[in-house]
Amino acid sequence: MDEIQKLSQAIAALETQRATLGDDVLAATLTPLRERLAALQMAANPASTPSTTQQRRMISVVFADISGYTAMSENLDAEDVRDTMNDLWQRLDAIILAQGGKIDKHMGDGVMALWGAGEAREDDPERAISAALQMQDALADFRPSVLLAKALRMRIGVNTGAALLGSIGTLGEITALGDTVNVAARLEQACPAGQVLISSDTYRHVRGVFEVEAQPPLEAKGKSEPVQTFCVLALKPRAFRLYTRGIEGVETRMVGRDAQLATLQDLFQIAFLHSSLQVVTLTGDAGIGKSRLMHEFNAWAEMQKVSWWVFKARASLTMQNTPYALLRDIFSFRFEIQESDPLAVAHEKLEAGFCEFMRNDADALRKAHVIGHLLGLNFSHSPHLQGLLDDPRQLRQLALFYLTQFFNTVTLQSPALMMLDDLQWADNGSLDVLNYLFSNLPTAAPLMALVVARPTLFESYPRWGADLPGRHTVLNLKPLDKSESRHLVGELLCKVPDLPDAIRELVVGGAEGNPFYLEELIKMLIDQRVIQPGAETWTVESSRLAAVNIPSTLTEVLQARLDSLTATERLVLQRASVVGRVFWAQGLLAMSSDLAEADLLNALESLRRKELIFSRRPSAFAGTQEFTFKHSLLLEVAYETLLKRQRASLHMLAATWLSRISGERRGEYLPQIADHYEKGGDFTLAAESLSQAAERALELSALAEARNFFQRALTLLDQPDRPVRDVIQMKIGLADACIQLGDYAQAQRHAESAAATAGDLQMDLLVAEALVELGQVASYTGRYEDARSYLVGAFFLAEQSNARASMARVLAALGSAEWRIGDLQSAYEHCLKAQQIAAELGDNQTLLQALNRLGVLSGALGKPQEEARYYQQVLDLALSVGNRERAATALNNLGAQAGEANDWQRARDYYQRALDTSRETGARQGEALHLINLGLACVKLGEFDQARRYLAAGTRLADKLGAHPVTVSGVTYFALLEYTLGNVVAAMETLGAAKNHPAWDSESDRELDVYFTPWKLPPDELRQALERGAQLDWNSALAQATAAGPSTQEIL
């Protein structure tokens, strides 16, 4: 009998004595025997022996052992013990198999299971740990048919690494042998009962997926250094996988970034432990190590004893022109919204997520719908949006306000970490929202935003972080110096004994301190077999070095790596580059009729193993694997290797697939689809998609994007066979976007061109639409007679076509122009007709506009009762359809009317309601106006201290917002306060400063006549005081007027 047989028999005999010896004693005795048996079995079946049943593979090993078995054996009949354990193991074995594991063997009351022994999966370590946690849950829920004297508990150890798979014994059973298995057994023995203990080799594969707690290092036989271990507590509710970095499975330590890492750690502590909002922008050139620093920071943060919410997003070049794409990605990550989710499912996930975080807010559903619509998830059928859909500016303002409320609520529950990558490619709409969010969240909000971007972010978006004094830190990564580069080479090639200086200096000299460049140089040397990785050690073939041509640029290095791929691998990588940084297996299949599915999937797996691409989970589209290029530079190099004719056909295939798979949510992908059509050479389809994207952008108040889309579409349609009607409509849309952006000259040019072309073709309705745009331009630029002429012409054409919706809108605009001119009766009649038509059609936006103007006109015509009636109608309708901004305007107008009637208490009540409404919607300019009007009411009511508080808060806010007419009103009312208190000279000097401001207008003169007569100074003294005031520095006068007043936060 040889030693292997003796040990096998001894282990079996000891297992029969478990009831006598006890679990702990038996575990301590069996572990060294099993380790010795595994070593003998491996020596008897060396890996060098040719055999079809032996191979080295990367696997994850689970050892599980049940404690409490001894007590059960002592107190129960043997048959009951057998039945109980069989029942339990049926449940536990089912979990192992369901998670893709293979049961290697049962050993008494324990089991050994393997992941990766058959079909290897990238997530085998994650599956093994998930199985271990589920086994613990199943044991906790296990209710045997017999009464146990002591509860059963289980210890589980998990390890990952290379092992020898081969046949053992006379029956040829397949098992795993080696150090990886031994360490797993040792982990199980050291694991506390009821826990799951994993090694650092396993942990590095699952960082970010599980809640873990570091344990003391474990001494293991055959290991020169103690094994770092971690106790797994639970699966994270929202996994954030952190990928390891290195070459050929060698994980390297970060080099040369310790100071920056320490800064991030300090800011984390400040944000989370001291409740202080912190925004960190990590910048550096491509490949400089930004992602690695983020990875190390995450690895450190994972081990901190504090819980937080994670919000994550990554911008991409393909989504750069899609309004609010980055913002949508933040919520898609948090609420697990897949791009392939039907719209109803996406709505449900967003609603559930918002209502969970804002469970105490009765208005949470409304806020979710407003924000969701801004994100592009089309809530146009929501009853909460019916009063907002025709007012994109107000909808956007509401969404910004609600977003701030949402994140404030989040951070009141727990700190939050927001991680935003590749921000240099973010859409401007999302950047605007983020700037607003970080500027308006309380300074004490425990939120840390880690933003990673190339320096071009500050070129394309100079405003980034400009409004965050004391909250924004910029960390700029520089290239590694020579010493740091040599250190990194040593880390990457740590398995090469006595690394030749020639290799080290070759890599260091070529990489110029860029870690990604350096890493790719080494991989190129591996591809060319200068460096040859082995299982334990790597070798260098110095003789090959002379034949190697070291590229002088990173692009050339990447090109050399592409050249080393197989034809299929290179083809798949090139086609992936057409899709973008993130791509999907099913998309590539749709673009690859010349490839078998198995060949394509094998190529993707090979590219993943070579670390040219990474897989990402979960996939944005259900039912297909998602991948990402390791680096955007690799994508660019792969794309440039395609011939132009190849690119065109592939882009058309990509557009077709993306249109199909996005389904009813195609609108969210219109800019990407248009890009593919344009690059594919189908300019008509590209222009059509761009026009649709522009209309959606206008609906979301993404005005710059809308203008860009319209301009691109018109450029593409600049050809003889262009669809003329489409061109006219695009020019009208472009004029609308330019008006809202304040670019009146361009709006005039596009609208005139549209009107002329439509007129030549007798397209009357399009001429009318173009004339409306020209009327708006004229009104905004103070040319009210021109505006009336344009609008009269537009009304005639709309009436000829019986286009009643257009008639109502034109009449309302015409009435406004005539009011400005002073033709009050005509203005009244036109607005009255607009009101009647809009009411018939249910056009609430035009109806509100007409009613509000009728109120103003009634007051000007001396009909105060009619004025009040119209304002009340505006208020009632605005509240019924959810247009709170218009409701606040109506309340303010009712307050002004009450004040003119000298009923200042009623005026104050209206102004207070207007203030409350504006604060509910985040309308800051409205808030400033209502605060100032409340100050005026308090002056008139003799509440002078309260008046000063309101005026100071409102005037400061107006000045901060750049709302100059409102600021001037605030200073004017300060003068009135001093005047009422008897400080006449000071009042006149303050008034003189206000009158000298460019924003002083006819309405200011009217207020002066109403509130400052009769004068209390002789004419000469009055003139001199006003002149002195006019000489005052405006900022000094403003500061003096608002001195010692409270902020808006103090007036609630």
PDB file of C-alpha atoms in Angstrom, residues 155-306:
ATOM      1  CA  ARG A 155     -17.697  27.671   7.639  1.00  0.00           C
ATOM      2  CA  ILE A 156     -16.833  28.499   4.016  1.00  0.00           C
ATOM      3  CA  GLY A 157     -13.472  29.356   2.478  1.00  0.00           C
ATOM      4  CA  VAL A 158     -13.009  30.651  -1.082  1.00  0.00           C
ATOM      5  CA  ASN A 159      -9.769  31.030  -3.026  1.00  0.00           C
ATOM      6  CA  THR A 160      -8.941  31.829  -6.654  1.00  0.00           C
ATOM      7  CA  GLY A 161      -5.834  30.944  -8.618  1.00  0.00           C
ATOM      8  CA  ALA A 162      -4.170  28.523 -10.985  1.00  0.00           C
ATOM      9  CA  ALA A 163      -4.602  24.809 -10.245  1.00  0.00           C
ATOM     10  CA  LEU A 164      -3.911  21.511 -11.936  1.00  0.00           C
ATOM     11  CA  LEU A 165      -7.015  19.718 -13.135  1.00  0.00           C
ATOM     12  CA  GLY A 166      -6.450  16.007 -13.670  1.00  0.00           C
ATOM     13  CA  SER A 167      -7.574  12.443 -13.046  1.00  0.00           C
ATOM     14  CA  ILE A 168      -6.725  10.937  -9.680  1.00  0.00           C
ATOM     15  CA  GLY A 169      -6.933   7.366  -8.445  1.00  0.00           C
ATOM     16  CA  THR A 170      -7.766   4.100 -10.179  1.00  0.00           C
ATOM     17  CA  LEU A 171     -11.225   5.329 -11.219  1.00  0.00           C
ATOM     18  CA  GLY A 172      -9.804   8.419 -12.903  1.00  0.00           C
ATOM     19  CA  GLU A 173     -11.949  11.007 -11.098  1.00  0.00           C
ATOM     20  CA  ILE A 174     -11.261  14.613 -12.228  1.00  0.00           C
ATOM     21  CA  THR A 175     -10.241  16.900  -9.373  1.00  0.00           C
ATOM     22  CA  ALA A 176      -8.177  20.014  -8.692  1.00  0.00           C
ATOM     23  CA  LEU A 177      -4.764  19.949  -7.094  1.00  0.00           C
ATOM     24  CA  GLY A 178      -2.247  22.470  -5.929  1.00  0.00           C
ATOM     25  CA  ASP A 179      -1.622  25.452  -3.736  1.00  0.00           C
ATOM     26  CA  THR A 180      -4.884  27.186  -4.685  1.00  0.00           C
ATOM     27  CA  VAL A 181      -6.870  24.238  -3.307  1.00  0.00           C
ATOM     28  CA  ASN A 182      -4.775  24.019  -0.140  1.00  0.00           C
ATOM     29  CA  VAL A 183      -5.273  27.693   0.655  1.00  0.00           C
ATOM     30  CA  ALA A 184      -9.048  27.351   0.157  1.00  0.00           C
ATOM     31  CA  ALA A 185      -9.083  24.460   2.672  1.00  0.00           C
ATOM     32  CA  ARG A 186      -7.029  26.534   5.121  1.00  0.00           C
ATOM     33  CA  LEU A 187      -9.451  29.476   4.739  1.00  0.00           C
ATOM     34  CA  GLU A 188     -12.398  27.224   5.558  1.00  0.00           C
ATOM     35  CA  GLN A 189     -10.658  25.985   8.712  1.00  0.00           C
ATOM     36  CA  ALA A 190      -9.887  29.560   9.864  1.00  0.00           C
ATOM     37  CA  CYS A 191     -13.327  30.908   9.015  1.00  0.00           C
ATOM     38  CA  PRO A 192     -15.655  31.724  11.926  1.00  0.00           C
ATOM     39  CA  ALA A 193     -18.837  29.622  11.952  1.00  0.00           C
ATOM     40  CA  GLY A 194     -21.589  31.170   9.873  1.00  0.00           C
ATOM     41  CA  GLN A 195     -19.174  33.274   7.799  1.00  0.00           C
ATOM     42  CA  VAL A 196     -17.548  33.286   4.349  1.00  0.00           C
ATOM     43  CA  LEU A 197     -13.791  33.929   4.264  1.00  0.00           C
ATOM     44  CA  ILE A 198     -12.003  34.763   1.005  1.00  0.00           C
ATOM     45  CA  SER A 199      -8.390  35.374   0.013  1.00  0.00           C
ATOM     46  CA  SER A 200      -6.991  38.572  -1.482  1.00  0.00           C
ATOM     47  CA  ASP A 201      -6.595  36.685  -4.782  1.00  0.00           C
ATOM     48  CA  THR A 202     -10.365  36.217  -4.852  1.00  0.00           C
ATOM     49  CA  TYR A 203     -11.148  39.671  -3.529  1.00  0.00           C
ATOM     50  CA  ARG A 204      -9.312  41.458  -6.324  1.00  0.00           C
ATOM     51  CA  HIS A 205     -11.724  39.875  -8.831  1.00  0.00           C
ATOM     52  CA  VAL A 206     -14.853  41.055  -6.997  1.00  0.00           C
ATOM     53  CA  ARG A 207     -13.950  44.471  -5.621  1.00  0.00           C
ATOM     54  CA  GLY A 208     -17.021  46.654  -5.451  1.00  0.00           C
ATOM     55  CA  VAL A 209     -19.486  43.762  -5.719  1.00  0.00           C
ATOM     56  CA  PHE A 210     -19.664  42.615  -2.085  1.00  0.00           C
ATOM     57  CA  GLU A 211     -19.578  44.204   1.335  1.00  0.00           C
ATOM     58  CA  VAL A 212     -16.360  42.904   2.920  1.00  0.00           C
ATOM     59  CA  GLU A 213     -14.388  43.359   6.102  1.00  0.00           C
ATOM     60  CA  ALA A 214     -10.620  42.898   6.223  1.00  0.00           C
ATOM     61  CA  GLN A 215      -9.375  40.164   8.578  1.00  0.00           C
ATOM     62  CA  PRO A 216      -5.942  39.519  10.105  1.00  0.00           C
ATOM     63  CA  PRO A 217      -3.481  37.833   7.701  1.00  0.00           C
ATOM     64  CA  LEU A 218      -3.540  34.039   7.765  1.00  0.00           C
ATOM     65  CA  GLU A 219      -0.487  31.783   7.933  1.00  0.00           C
ATOM     66  CA  ALA A 220      -0.780  29.060   5.305  1.00  0.00           C
ATOM     67  CA  LYS A 221       1.468  26.099   4.714  1.00  0.00           C
ATOM     68  CA  GLY A 222       3.654  26.542   1.644  1.00  0.00           C
ATOM     69  CA  LYS A 223       3.203  30.321   1.626  1.00  0.00           C
ATOM     70  CA  SER A 224       6.235  32.494   2.304  1.00  0.00           C
ATOM     71  CA  GLU A 225       4.025  35.390   3.371  1.00  0.00           C
ATOM     72  CA  PRO A 226       0.729  35.428   5.289  1.00  0.00           C
ATOM     73  CA  VAL A 227      -2.432  35.406   3.159  1.00  0.00           C
ATOM     74  CA  GLN A 228      -4.546  38.575   3.397  1.00  0.00           C
ATOM     75  CA  THR A 229      -8.163  37.566   4.029  1.00  0.00           C
ATOM     76  CA  PHE A 230     -11.578  39.210   3.921  1.00  0.00           C
ATOM     77  CA  CYS A 231     -14.884  38.269   5.483  1.00  0.00           C
ATOM     78  CA  VAL A 232     -17.763  38.664   3.015  1.00  0.00           C
ATOM     79  CA  LEU A 233     -20.789  40.264   4.649  1.00  0.00           C
ATOM     80  CA  ALA A 234     -23.296  40.633   1.814  1.00  0.00           C
ATOM     81  CA  LEU A 235     -23.844  41.351  -1.847  1.00  0.00           C
ATOM     82  CA  LYS A 236     -23.994  45.087  -2.436  1.00  0.00           C
ATOM     83  CA  PRO A 237     -27.448  46.266  -3.496  1.00  0.00           C
ATOM     84  CA  ARG A 238     -25.843  48.176  -6.384  1.00  0.00           C
ATOM     85  CA  ALA A 239     -22.573  46.577  -7.476  1.00  0.00           C
ATOM     86  CA  PHE A 240     -19.756  48.821  -8.711  1.00  0.00           C
ATOM     87  CA  ARG A 241     -17.069  46.533 -10.100  1.00  0.00           C
ATOM     88  CA  LEU A 242     -13.482  47.716  -9.818  1.00  0.00           C
ATOM     89  CA  TYR A 243     -11.228  46.130 -12.380  1.00  0.00           C
ATOM     90  CA  THR A 244      -7.662  45.144 -11.549  1.00  0.00           C
ATOM     91  CA  ARG A 245      -4.746  46.477 -13.536  1.00  0.00           C
ATOM     92  CA  GLY A 246      -1.601  44.777 -14.766  1.00  0.00           C
ATOM     93  CA  ILE A 247      -0.277  42.390 -17.412  1.00  0.00           C
ATOM     94  CA  GLU A 248      -1.000  38.684 -17.838  1.00  0.00           C
ATOM     95  CA  GLY A 249      -2.738  38.471 -14.454  1.00  0.00           C
ATOM     96  CA  VAL A 250       0.032  40.249 -12.555  1.00  0.00           C
ATOM     97  CA  GLU A 251      -1.596  42.890 -10.384  1.00  0.00           C
ATOM     98  CA  THR A 252       0.664  45.879  -9.940  1.00  0.00           C
ATOM     99  CA  ARG A 253       0.844  48.463  -7.224  1.00  0.00           C
ATOM    100  CA  MET A 254       0.184  52.059  -8.173  1.00  0.00           C
ATOM    101  CA  VAL A 255       3.345  54.074  -8.686  1.00  0.00           C
ATOM    102  CA  GLY A 256       3.962  57.799  -8.397  1.00  0.00           C
ATOM    103  CA  ARG A 257       0.465  58.874  -7.296  1.00  0.00           C
ATOM    104  CA  ASP A 258       0.649  58.554  -3.510  1.00  0.00           C
ATOM    105  CA  ALA A 259       0.240  62.289  -2.882  1.00  0.00           C
ATOM    106  CA  GLN A 260      -2.864  62.515  -5.065  1.00  0.00           C
ATOM    107  CA  LEU A 261      -4.343  59.406  -3.463  1.00  0.00           C
ATOM    108  CA  ALA A 262      -3.772  60.910  -0.019  1.00  0.00           C
ATOM    109  CA  THR A 263      -5.586  64.087  -1.150  1.00  0.00           C
ATOM    110  CA  LEU A 264      -8.569  62.047  -2.336  1.00  0.00           C
ATOM    111  CA  GLN A 265      -8.639  60.163   0.953  1.00  0.00           C
ATOM    112  CA  ASP A 266      -8.549  63.426   2.922  1.00  0.00           C
ATOM    113  CA  LEU A 267     -11.390  64.889   0.863  1.00  0.00           C
ATOM    114  CA  PHE A 268     -13.391  61.699   1.368  1.00  0.00           C
ATOM    115  CA  GLN A 269     -13.017  62.093   5.134  1.00  0.00           C
ATOM    116  CA  ILE A 270     -13.969  65.774   4.941  1.00  0.00           C
ATOM    117  CA  ALA A 271     -17.058  65.030   2.846  1.00  0.00           C
ATOM    118  CA  PHE A 272     -18.308  61.964   4.688  1.00  0.00           C
ATOM    119  CA  LEU A 273     -17.182  62.409   8.271  1.00  0.00           C
ATOM    120  CA  HIS A 274     -17.433  66.191   8.480  1.00  0.00           C
ATOM    121  CA  SER A 275     -20.448  66.661   6.180  1.00  0.00           C
ATOM    122  CA  SER A 276     -18.945  68.954   3.582  1.00  0.00           C
ATOM    123  CA  LEU A 277     -19.731  68.837  -0.125  1.00  0.00           C
ATOM    124  CA  GLN A 278     -16.544  68.252  -2.142  1.00  0.00           C
ATOM    125  CA  VAL A 279     -16.069  68.189  -5.923  1.00  0.00           C
ATOM    126  CA  VAL A 280     -12.766  66.820  -7.173  1.00  0.00           C
ATOM    127  CA  THR A 281     -11.748  67.079 -10.819  1.00  0.00           C
ATOM    128  CA  LEU A 282      -8.942  64.671 -11.675  1.00  0.00           C
ATOM    129  CA  THR A 283      -7.309  65.722 -14.944  1.00  0.00           C
ATOM    130  CA  GLY A 284      -4.465  64.482 -17.082  1.00  0.00           C
ATOM    131  CA  ASP A 285      -3.638  63.449 -20.599  1.00  0.00           C
ATOM    132  CA  ALA A 286      -4.778  60.144 -22.078  1.00  0.00           C
ATOM    133  CA  GLY A 287      -3.087  57.150 -20.458  1.00  0.00           C
ATOM    134  CA  ILE A 288      -1.526  59.184 -17.644  1.00  0.00           C
ATOM    135  CA  GLY A 289      -3.154  57.089 -14.891  1.00  0.00           C
ATOM    136  CA  LYS A 290      -6.445  58.772 -14.024  1.00  0.00           C
ATOM    137  CA  SER A 291      -8.445  55.546 -14.095  1.00  0.00           C
ATOM    138  CA  ARG A 292      -5.813  53.725 -12.042  1.00  0.00           C
ATOM    139  CA  LEU A 293      -5.900  56.414  -9.366  1.00  0.00           C
ATOM    140  CA  MET A 294      -9.702  56.195  -9.295  1.00  0.00           C
ATOM    141  CA  HIS A 295      -9.376  52.402  -8.974  1.00  0.00           C
ATOM    142  CA  GLU A 296      -6.995  52.678  -6.018  1.00  0.00           C
ATOM    143  CA  PHE A 297      -9.179  55.255  -4.336  1.00  0.00           C
ATOM    144  CA  ASN A 298     -12.161  52.933  -4.693  1.00  0.00           C
ATOM    145  CA  ALA A 299     -10.223  50.001  -3.303  1.00  0.00           C
ATOM    146  CA  TRP A 300      -9.337  52.121  -0.261  1.00  0.00           C
ATOM    147  CA  ALA A 301     -12.857  53.507   0.119  1.00  0.00           C
ATOM    148  CA  GLU A 302     -14.323  49.992  -0.003  1.00  0.00           C
ATOM    149  CA  MET A 303     -12.542  49.183   3.243  1.00  0.00           C
ATOM    150  CA  GLN A 304     -13.747  52.225   5.188  1.00  0.00           C
ATOM    151  CA  LYS A 305     -16.266  51.604   7.935  1.00  0.00           C
ATOM    152  CA  VAL A 306     -18.895  53.918   6.507  1.00  0.00           C
TER     153      VAL A 306
END
